[in-house]
PDB file of C-alpha atoms in Angstrom:
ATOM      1  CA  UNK A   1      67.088 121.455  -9.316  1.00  0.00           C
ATOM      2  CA  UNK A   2      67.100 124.056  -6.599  1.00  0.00           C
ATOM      3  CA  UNK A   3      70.375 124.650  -4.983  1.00  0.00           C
ATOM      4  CA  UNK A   4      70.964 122.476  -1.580  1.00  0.00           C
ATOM      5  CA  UNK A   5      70.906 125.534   1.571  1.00  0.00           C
ATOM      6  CA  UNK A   6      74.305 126.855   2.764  1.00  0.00           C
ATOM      7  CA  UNK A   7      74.971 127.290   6.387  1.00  0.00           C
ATOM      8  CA  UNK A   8      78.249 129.705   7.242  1.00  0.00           C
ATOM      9  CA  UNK A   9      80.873 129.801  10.145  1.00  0.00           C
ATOM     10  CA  UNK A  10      83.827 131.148  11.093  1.00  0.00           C
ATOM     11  CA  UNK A  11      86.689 129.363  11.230  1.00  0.00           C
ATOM     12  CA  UNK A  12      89.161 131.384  13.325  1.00  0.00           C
ATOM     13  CA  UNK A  13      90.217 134.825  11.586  1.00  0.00           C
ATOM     14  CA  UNK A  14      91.252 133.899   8.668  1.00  0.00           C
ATOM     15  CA  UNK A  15      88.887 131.735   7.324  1.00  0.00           C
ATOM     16  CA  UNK A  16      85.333 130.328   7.677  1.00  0.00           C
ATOM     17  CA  UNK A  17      83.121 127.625   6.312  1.00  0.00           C
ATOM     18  CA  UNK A  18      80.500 126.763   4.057  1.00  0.00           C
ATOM     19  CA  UNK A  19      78.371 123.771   4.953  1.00  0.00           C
ATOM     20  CA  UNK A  20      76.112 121.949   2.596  1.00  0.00           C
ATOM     21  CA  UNK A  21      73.468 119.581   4.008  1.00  0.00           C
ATOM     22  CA  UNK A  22      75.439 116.660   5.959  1.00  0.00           C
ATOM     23  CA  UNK A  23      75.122 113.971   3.523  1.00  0.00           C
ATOM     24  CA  UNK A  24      77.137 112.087   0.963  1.00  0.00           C
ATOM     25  CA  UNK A  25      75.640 112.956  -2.574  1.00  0.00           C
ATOM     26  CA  UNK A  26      77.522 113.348  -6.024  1.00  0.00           C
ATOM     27  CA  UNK A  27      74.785 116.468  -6.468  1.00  0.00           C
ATOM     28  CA  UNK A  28      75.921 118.344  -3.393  1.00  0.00           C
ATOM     29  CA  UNK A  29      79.397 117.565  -4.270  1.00  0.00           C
ATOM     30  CA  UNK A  30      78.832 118.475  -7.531  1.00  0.00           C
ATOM     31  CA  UNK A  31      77.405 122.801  -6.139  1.00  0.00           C
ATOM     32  CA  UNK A  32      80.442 122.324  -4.196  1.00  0.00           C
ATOM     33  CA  UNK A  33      83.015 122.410  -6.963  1.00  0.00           C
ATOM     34  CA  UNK A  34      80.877 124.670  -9.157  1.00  0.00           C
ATOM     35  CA  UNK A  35      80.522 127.187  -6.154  1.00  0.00           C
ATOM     36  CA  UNK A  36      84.377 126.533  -5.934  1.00  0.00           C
ATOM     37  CA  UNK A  37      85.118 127.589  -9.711  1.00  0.00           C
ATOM     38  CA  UNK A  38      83.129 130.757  -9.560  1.00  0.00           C
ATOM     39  CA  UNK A  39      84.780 132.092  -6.396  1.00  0.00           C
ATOM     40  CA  UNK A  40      88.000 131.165  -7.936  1.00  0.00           C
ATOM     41  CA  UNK A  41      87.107 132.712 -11.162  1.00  0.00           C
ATOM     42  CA  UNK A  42      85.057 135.850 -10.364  1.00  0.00           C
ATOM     43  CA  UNK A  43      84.981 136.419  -6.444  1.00  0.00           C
ATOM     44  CA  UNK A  44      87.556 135.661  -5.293  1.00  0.00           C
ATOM     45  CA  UNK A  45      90.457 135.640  -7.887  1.00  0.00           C
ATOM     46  CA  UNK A  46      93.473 137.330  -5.919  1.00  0.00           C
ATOM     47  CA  UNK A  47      95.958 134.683  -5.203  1.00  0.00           C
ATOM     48  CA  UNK A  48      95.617 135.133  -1.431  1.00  0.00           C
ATOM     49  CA  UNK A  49      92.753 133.181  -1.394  1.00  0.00           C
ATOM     50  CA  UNK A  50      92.480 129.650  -1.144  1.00  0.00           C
ATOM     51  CA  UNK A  51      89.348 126.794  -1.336  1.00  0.00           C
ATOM     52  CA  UNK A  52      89.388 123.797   0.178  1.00  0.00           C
ATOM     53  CA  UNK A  53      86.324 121.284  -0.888  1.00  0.00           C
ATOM     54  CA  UNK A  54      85.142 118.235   1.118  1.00  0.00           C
ATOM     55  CA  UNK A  55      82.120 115.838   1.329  1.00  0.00           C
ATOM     56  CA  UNK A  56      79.694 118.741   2.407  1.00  0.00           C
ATOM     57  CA  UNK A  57      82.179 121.592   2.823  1.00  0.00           C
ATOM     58  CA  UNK A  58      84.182 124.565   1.699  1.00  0.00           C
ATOM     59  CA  UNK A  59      86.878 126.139   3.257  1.00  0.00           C
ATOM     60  CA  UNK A  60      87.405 129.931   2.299  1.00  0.00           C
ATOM     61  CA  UNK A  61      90.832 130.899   3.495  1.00  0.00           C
ATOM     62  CA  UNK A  62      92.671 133.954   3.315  1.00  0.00           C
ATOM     63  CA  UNK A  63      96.751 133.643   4.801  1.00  0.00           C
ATOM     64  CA  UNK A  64      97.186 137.809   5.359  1.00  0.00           C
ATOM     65  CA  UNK A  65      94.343 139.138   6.231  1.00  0.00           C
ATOM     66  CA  UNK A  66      91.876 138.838   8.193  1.00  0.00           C
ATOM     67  CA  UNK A  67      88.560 137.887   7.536  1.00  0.00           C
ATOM     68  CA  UNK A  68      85.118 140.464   7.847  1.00  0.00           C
ATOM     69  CA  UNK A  69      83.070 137.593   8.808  1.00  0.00           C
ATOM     70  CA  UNK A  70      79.501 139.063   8.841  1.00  0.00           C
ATOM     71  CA  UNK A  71      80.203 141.019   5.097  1.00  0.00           C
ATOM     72  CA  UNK A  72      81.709 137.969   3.760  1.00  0.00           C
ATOM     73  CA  UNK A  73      78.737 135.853   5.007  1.00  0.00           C
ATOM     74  CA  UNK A  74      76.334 138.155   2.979  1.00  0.00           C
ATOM     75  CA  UNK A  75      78.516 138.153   0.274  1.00  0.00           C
ATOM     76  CA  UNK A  76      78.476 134.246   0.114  1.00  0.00           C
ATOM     77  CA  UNK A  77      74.811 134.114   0.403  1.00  0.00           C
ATOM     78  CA  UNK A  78      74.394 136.479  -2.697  1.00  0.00           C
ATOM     79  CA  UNK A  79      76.561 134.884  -4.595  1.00  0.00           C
ATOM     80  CA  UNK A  80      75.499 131.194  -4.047  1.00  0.00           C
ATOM     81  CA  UNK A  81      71.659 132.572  -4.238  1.00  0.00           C
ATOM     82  CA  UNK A  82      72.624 134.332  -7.543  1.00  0.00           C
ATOM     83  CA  UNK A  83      75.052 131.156  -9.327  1.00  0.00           C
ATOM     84  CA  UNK A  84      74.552 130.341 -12.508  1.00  0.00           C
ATOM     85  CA  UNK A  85      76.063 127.234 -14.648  1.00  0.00           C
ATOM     86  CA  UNK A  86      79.840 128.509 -15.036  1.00  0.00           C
ATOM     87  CA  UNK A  87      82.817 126.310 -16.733  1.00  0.00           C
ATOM     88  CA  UNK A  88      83.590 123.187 -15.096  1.00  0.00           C
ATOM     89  CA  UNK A  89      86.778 121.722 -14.226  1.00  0.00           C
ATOM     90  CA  UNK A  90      88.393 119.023 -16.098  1.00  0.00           C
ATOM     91  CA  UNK A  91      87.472 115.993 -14.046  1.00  0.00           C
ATOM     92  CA  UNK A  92      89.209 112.404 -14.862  1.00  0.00           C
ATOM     93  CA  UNK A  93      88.658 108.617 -13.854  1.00  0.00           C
ATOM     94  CA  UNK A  94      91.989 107.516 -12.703  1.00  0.00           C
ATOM     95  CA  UNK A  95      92.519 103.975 -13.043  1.00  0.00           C
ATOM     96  CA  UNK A  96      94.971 102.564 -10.255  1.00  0.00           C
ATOM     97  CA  UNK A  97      97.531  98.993  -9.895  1.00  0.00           C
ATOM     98  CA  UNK A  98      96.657  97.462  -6.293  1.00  0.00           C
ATOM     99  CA  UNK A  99      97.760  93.809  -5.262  1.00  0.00           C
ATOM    100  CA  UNK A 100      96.219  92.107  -2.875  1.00  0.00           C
ATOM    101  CA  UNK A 101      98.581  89.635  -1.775  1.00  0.00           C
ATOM    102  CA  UNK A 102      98.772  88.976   1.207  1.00  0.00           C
ATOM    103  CA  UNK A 103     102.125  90.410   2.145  1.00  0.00           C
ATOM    104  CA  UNK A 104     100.150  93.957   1.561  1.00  0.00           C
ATOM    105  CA  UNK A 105      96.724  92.584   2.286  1.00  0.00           C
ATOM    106  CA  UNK A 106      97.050  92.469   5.958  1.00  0.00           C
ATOM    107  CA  UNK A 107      93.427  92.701   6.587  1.00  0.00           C
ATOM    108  CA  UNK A 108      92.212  90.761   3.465  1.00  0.00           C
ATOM    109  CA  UNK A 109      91.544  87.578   5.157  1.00  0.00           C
ATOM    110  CA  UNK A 110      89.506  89.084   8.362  1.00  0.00           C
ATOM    111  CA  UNK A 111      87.945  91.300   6.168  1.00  0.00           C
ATOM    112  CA  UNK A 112      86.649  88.151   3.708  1.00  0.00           C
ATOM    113  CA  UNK A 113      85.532  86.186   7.241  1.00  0.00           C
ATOM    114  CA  UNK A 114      83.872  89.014   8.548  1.00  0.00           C
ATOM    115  CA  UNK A 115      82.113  89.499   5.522  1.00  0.00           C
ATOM    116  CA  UNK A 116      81.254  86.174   5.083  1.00  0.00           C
ATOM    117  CA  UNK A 117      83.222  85.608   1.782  1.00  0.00           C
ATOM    118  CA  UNK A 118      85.637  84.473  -0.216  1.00  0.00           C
ATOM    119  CA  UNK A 119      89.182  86.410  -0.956  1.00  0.00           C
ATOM    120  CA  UNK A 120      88.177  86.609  -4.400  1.00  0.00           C
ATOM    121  CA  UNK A 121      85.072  87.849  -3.626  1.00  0.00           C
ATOM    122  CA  UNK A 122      86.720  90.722  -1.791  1.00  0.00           C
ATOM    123  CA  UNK A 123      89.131  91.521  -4.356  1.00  0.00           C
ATOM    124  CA  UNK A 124      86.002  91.772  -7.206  1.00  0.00           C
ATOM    125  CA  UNK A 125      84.148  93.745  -4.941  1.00  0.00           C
ATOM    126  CA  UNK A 126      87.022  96.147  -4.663  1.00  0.00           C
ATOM    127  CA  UNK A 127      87.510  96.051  -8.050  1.00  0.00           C
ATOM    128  CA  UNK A 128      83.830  96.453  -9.432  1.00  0.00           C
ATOM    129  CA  UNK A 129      83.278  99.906  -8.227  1.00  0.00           C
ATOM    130  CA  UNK A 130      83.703 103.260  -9.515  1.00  0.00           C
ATOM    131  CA  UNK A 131      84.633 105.652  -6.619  1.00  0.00           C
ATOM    132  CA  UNK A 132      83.988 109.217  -6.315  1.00  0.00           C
ATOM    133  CA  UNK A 133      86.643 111.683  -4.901  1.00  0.00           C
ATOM    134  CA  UNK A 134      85.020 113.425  -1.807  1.00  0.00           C
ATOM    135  CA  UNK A 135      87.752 114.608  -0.123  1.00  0.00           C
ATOM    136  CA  UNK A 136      91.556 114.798   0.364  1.00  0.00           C
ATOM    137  CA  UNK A 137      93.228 115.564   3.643  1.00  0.00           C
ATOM    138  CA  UNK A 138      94.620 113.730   6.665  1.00  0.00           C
ATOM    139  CA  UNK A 139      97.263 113.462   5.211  1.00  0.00           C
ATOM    140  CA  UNK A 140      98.432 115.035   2.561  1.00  0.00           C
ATOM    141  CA  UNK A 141      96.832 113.025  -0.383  1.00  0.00           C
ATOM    142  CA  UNK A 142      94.669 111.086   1.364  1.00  0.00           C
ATOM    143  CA  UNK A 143      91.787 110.691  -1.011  1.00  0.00           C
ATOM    144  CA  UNK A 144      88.206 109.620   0.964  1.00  0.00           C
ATOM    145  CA  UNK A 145      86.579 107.645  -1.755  1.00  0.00           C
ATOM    146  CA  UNK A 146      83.256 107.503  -1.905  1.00  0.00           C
ATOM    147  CA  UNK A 147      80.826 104.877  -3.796  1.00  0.00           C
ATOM    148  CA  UNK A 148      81.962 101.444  -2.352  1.00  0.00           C
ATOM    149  CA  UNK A 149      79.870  98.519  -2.580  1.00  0.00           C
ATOM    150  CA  UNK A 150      77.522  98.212   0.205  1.00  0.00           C
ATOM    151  CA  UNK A 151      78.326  94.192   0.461  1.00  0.00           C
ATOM    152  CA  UNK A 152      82.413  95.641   1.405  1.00  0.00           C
ATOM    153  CA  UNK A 153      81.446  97.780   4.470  1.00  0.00           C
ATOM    154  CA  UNK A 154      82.695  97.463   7.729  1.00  0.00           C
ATOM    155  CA  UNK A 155      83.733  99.770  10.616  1.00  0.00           C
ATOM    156  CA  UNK A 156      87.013 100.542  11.161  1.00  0.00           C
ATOM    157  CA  UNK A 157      89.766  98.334  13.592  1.00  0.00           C
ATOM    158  CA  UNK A 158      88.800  98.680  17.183  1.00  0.00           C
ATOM    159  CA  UNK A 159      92.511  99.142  17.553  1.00  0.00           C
ATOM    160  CA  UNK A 160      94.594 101.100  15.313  1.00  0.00           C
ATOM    161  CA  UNK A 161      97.871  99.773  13.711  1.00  0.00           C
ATOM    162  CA  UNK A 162     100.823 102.549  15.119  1.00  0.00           C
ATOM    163  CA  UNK A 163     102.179 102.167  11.384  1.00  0.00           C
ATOM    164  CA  UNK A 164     100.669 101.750   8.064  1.00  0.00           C
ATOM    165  CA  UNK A 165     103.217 101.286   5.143  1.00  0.00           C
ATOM    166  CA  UNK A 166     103.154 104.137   2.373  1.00  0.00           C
ATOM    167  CA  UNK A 167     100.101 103.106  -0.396  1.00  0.00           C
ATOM    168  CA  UNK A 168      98.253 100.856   1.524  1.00  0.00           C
ATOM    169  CA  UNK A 169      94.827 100.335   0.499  1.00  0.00           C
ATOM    170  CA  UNK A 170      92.406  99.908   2.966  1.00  0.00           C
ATOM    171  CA  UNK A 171      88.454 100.204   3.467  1.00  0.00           C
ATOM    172  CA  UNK A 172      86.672 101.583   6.554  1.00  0.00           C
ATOM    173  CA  UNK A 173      82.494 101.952   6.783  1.00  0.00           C
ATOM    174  CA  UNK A 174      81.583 103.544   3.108  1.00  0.00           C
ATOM    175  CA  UNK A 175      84.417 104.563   2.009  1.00  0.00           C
ATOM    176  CA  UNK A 176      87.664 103.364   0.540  1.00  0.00           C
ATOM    177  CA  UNK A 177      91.432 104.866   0.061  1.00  0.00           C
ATOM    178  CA  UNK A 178      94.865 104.675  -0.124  1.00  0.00           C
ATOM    179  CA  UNK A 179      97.617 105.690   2.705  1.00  0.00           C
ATOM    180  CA  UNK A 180     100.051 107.971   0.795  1.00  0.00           C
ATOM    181  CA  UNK A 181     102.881 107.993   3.251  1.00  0.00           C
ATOM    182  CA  UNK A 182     103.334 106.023   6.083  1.00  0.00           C
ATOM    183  CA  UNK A 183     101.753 106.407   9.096  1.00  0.00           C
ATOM    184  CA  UNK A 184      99.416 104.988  11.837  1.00  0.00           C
ATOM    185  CA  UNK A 185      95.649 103.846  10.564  1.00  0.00           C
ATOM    186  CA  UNK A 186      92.619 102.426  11.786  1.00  0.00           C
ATOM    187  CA  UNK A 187      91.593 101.056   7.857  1.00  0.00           C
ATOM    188  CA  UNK A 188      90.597  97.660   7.129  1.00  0.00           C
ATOM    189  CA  UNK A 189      94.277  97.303   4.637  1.00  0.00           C
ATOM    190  CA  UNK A 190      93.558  94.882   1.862  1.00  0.00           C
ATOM    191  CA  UNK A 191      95.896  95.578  -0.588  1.00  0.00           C
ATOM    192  CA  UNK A 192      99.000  98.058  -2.156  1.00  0.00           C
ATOM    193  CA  UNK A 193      98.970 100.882  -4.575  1.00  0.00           C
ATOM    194  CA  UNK A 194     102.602 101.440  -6.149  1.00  0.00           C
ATOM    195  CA  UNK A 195     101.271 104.565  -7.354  1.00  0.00           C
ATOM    196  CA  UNK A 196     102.644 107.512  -4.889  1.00  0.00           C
ATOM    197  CA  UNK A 197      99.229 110.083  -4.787  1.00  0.00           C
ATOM    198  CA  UNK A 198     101.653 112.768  -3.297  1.00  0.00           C
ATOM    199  CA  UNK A 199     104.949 114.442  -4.300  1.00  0.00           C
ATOM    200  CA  UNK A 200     105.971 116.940  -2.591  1.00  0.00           C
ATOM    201  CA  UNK A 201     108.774 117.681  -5.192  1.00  0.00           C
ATOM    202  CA  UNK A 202     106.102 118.104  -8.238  1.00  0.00           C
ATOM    203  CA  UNK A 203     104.553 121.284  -9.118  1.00  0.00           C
ATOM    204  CA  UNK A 204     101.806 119.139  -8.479  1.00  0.00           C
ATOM    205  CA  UNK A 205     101.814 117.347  -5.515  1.00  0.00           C
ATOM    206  CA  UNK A 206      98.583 115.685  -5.473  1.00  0.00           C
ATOM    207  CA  UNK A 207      97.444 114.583  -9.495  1.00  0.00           C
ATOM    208  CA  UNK A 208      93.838 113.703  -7.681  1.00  0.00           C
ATOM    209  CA  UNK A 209      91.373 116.464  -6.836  1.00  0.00           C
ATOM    210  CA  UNK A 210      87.895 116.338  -5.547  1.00  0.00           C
ATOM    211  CA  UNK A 211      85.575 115.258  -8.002  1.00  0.00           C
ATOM    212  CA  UNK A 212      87.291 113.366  -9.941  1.00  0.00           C
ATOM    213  CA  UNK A 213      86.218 108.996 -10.003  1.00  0.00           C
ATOM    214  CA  UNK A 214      88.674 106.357  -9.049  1.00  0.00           C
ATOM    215  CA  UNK A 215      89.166 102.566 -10.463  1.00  0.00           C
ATOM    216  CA  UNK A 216      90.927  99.906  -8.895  1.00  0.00           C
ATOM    217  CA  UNK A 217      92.245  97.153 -10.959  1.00  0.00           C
ATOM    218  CA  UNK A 218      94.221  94.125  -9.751  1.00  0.00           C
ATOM    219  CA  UNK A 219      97.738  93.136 -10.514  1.00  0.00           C
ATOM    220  CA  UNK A 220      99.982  90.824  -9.169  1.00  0.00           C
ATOM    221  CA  UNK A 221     102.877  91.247  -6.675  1.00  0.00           C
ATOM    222  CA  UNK A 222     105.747  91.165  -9.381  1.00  0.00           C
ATOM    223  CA  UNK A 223     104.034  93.454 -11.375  1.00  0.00           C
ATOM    224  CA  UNK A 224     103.439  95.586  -8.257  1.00  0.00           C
ATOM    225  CA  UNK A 225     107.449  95.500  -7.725  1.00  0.00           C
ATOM    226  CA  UNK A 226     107.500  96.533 -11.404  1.00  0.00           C
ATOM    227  CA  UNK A 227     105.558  99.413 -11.132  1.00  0.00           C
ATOM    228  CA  UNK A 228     107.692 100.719  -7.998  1.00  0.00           C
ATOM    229  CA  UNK A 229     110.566 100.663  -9.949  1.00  0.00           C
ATOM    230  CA  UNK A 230     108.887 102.618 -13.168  1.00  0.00           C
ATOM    231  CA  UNK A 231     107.703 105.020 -10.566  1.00  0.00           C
ATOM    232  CA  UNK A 232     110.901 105.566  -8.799  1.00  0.00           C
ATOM    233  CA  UNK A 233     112.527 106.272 -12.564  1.00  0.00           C
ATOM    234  CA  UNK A 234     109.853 108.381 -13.582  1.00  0.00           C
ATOM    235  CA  UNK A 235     108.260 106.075 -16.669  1.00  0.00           C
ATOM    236  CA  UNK A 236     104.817 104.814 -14.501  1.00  0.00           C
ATOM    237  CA  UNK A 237     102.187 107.096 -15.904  1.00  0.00           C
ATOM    238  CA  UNK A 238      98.537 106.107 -14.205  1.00  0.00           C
ATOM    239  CA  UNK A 239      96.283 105.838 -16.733  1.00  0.00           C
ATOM    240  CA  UNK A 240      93.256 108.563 -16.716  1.00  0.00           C
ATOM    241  CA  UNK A 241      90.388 109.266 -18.764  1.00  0.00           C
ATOM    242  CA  UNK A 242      88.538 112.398 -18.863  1.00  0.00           C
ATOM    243  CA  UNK A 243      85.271 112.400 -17.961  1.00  0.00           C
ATOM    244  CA  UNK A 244      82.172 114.514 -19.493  1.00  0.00           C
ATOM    245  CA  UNK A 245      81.146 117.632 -18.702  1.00  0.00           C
TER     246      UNK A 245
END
C-alpha cells in the first residue's frame, strides 16, 4: 500500500508536527508508529529528542534547541518518502477489571435509556470489543480508545461533572477510556478500573502506549475492592498478551 501523505507545521520553536490524513484508521496509525521507530532508531537517536504519536499525528520535539523548521521539513519528507519496513515495537492486548455497579456506574443507567437498552446490554457491549490505543494525553495516561461498538455511541454530557473519581470508565462518541486521576469530565462514566494506568513513581509511568489493543472484562464490586488493595501492595499484575508482528 502506498504511504498515506504527510502534511508539516511548526509547532512553536521547538517542535513541529506531522499530520496524517484526519481520520481514524489502524493503517495510518499503524505509518505512525513505524515512522516513529525509525526516527527514534536512525534519525533522530540523540536523547534530546522526543515523539509524541496520536490518532493522525506526530509530535517531533526537541527541549534545547531550537528547531530549523524549513531543513527539518525536507528532511521529514525524505525520510517518510524513502521508509522502508523497519522493526516494530512490541505491542500487547491488555486485558483490564471494570465494575459496573452502580456506585461507579454513574452514567450506566442514562446511558442504557438513551440507548434504548438494557444494563446488561451495556455492560456486553463494553465488554465485546477489542479497543485500539490511539492516543494518550489529557491527562497524563489518559488512553483514547478507539474501536467501540457503534450500537454504544453517544456524545458527550452537555454539562460536565467538576470531578470525576480516579479510574472511571466512561464512553463519549467513538471512543472509550479510563480517567487515571481525578479530575473534571464530560464522559458518559459507566463503570471503575482498579487498575492505576499512571505512576508517576515507576520508571514507567504509563505501562500503555499507542498501539497497543485494550479488553475490558467485568468483575464485581468486591472483587473490584480486592484488586485496589493488590494494587496498593504491589501483587495486581494486569494481564497482557503480546500481539503479532
Amino acid at each position: 500500500m502506498n504511504s498515506p501523505k504527510i502534511d508539516i507545521k511548526p509547532f512553536g520553536t521547538h517542535s513541529l508536527l506531522i499530520e496524517w490524513p484526519n481520520e481514524v484508521s489502524e493503517l495510518i496509525l499503524e505509518k505512525i508508529l513505524q515512522f516513529q521507530t525509525f526516527l527514534n532508531s536512525e534519525a533522530l537517536k540523540e536523547r534530546d529528542w522526543e515523539l509524541v504519536p496520536a490518532y493522525n499525528s506526530l509530535l517531533i520535539l526537541n527541549r534545547k534547541k531550537e528547531i530549523d523548521f524549513e531543513k527539518m521539513s525536507v528532511d521529514i519528507h525524505n525520510w517518510y518518502a524513502n521508509l522502508k519496513e523497519s522493526v516494530k515495537p512490541d505491542r500487547f492486548l491488555w486485558r483490564l477489571p471494570v465494575t459496573y455497579d452502580l456506585e461507579f456506574g454513574l452514567d450506566l443507567e442514562d446511558v442504557a435509556g438513551q440507548l434504548n437498552k438494557t444494563k446488561r446490554e451495556i455492560i456486553d457491549l463494553h465488554t465485546g470489543s477489542t479497543y485500539t490505543v490511539y492516543g494518550i494525553g489529557f491527562l497524563p495516561g489518559f488512553m483514547y480508545l478507539g474501536g467501540i461498538n457503534s450500537e454504544l455511541e453517544l456524545p458527550r454530557k452537555a454539562i460536565p461533572r467538576p470531578k470525576v473519581i480516579k479510574g472511571a470508565v466512561g464512553v463519549a462518541g467513538k471512543q472509550a477510556g479510563i480517567y487515571p486521576q481525578e479530575s473534571p469530565g464530560g464522559w458518559n462514566i459507566i463503570g471503575n478500573c482498579p487498575v492505576p494506568i499512571f505512576d508517576a513513581s515507576k520508571d514507567n509511568p504509563c505501562f500503555v502506549s499507542v498501539g497497543d489493543k485494550v479488553e475490558f472484562f467485568e468483575i464485581s464490586k468486591a472483587e473490584h475492592e480486592l484488586h485496589k488493595i493488590e494494587v496498593e501492595v504491589g501483587i495486581y499484575k494486569p494481564e497482557k498478551i503480546k500481539l503479532d508482528a
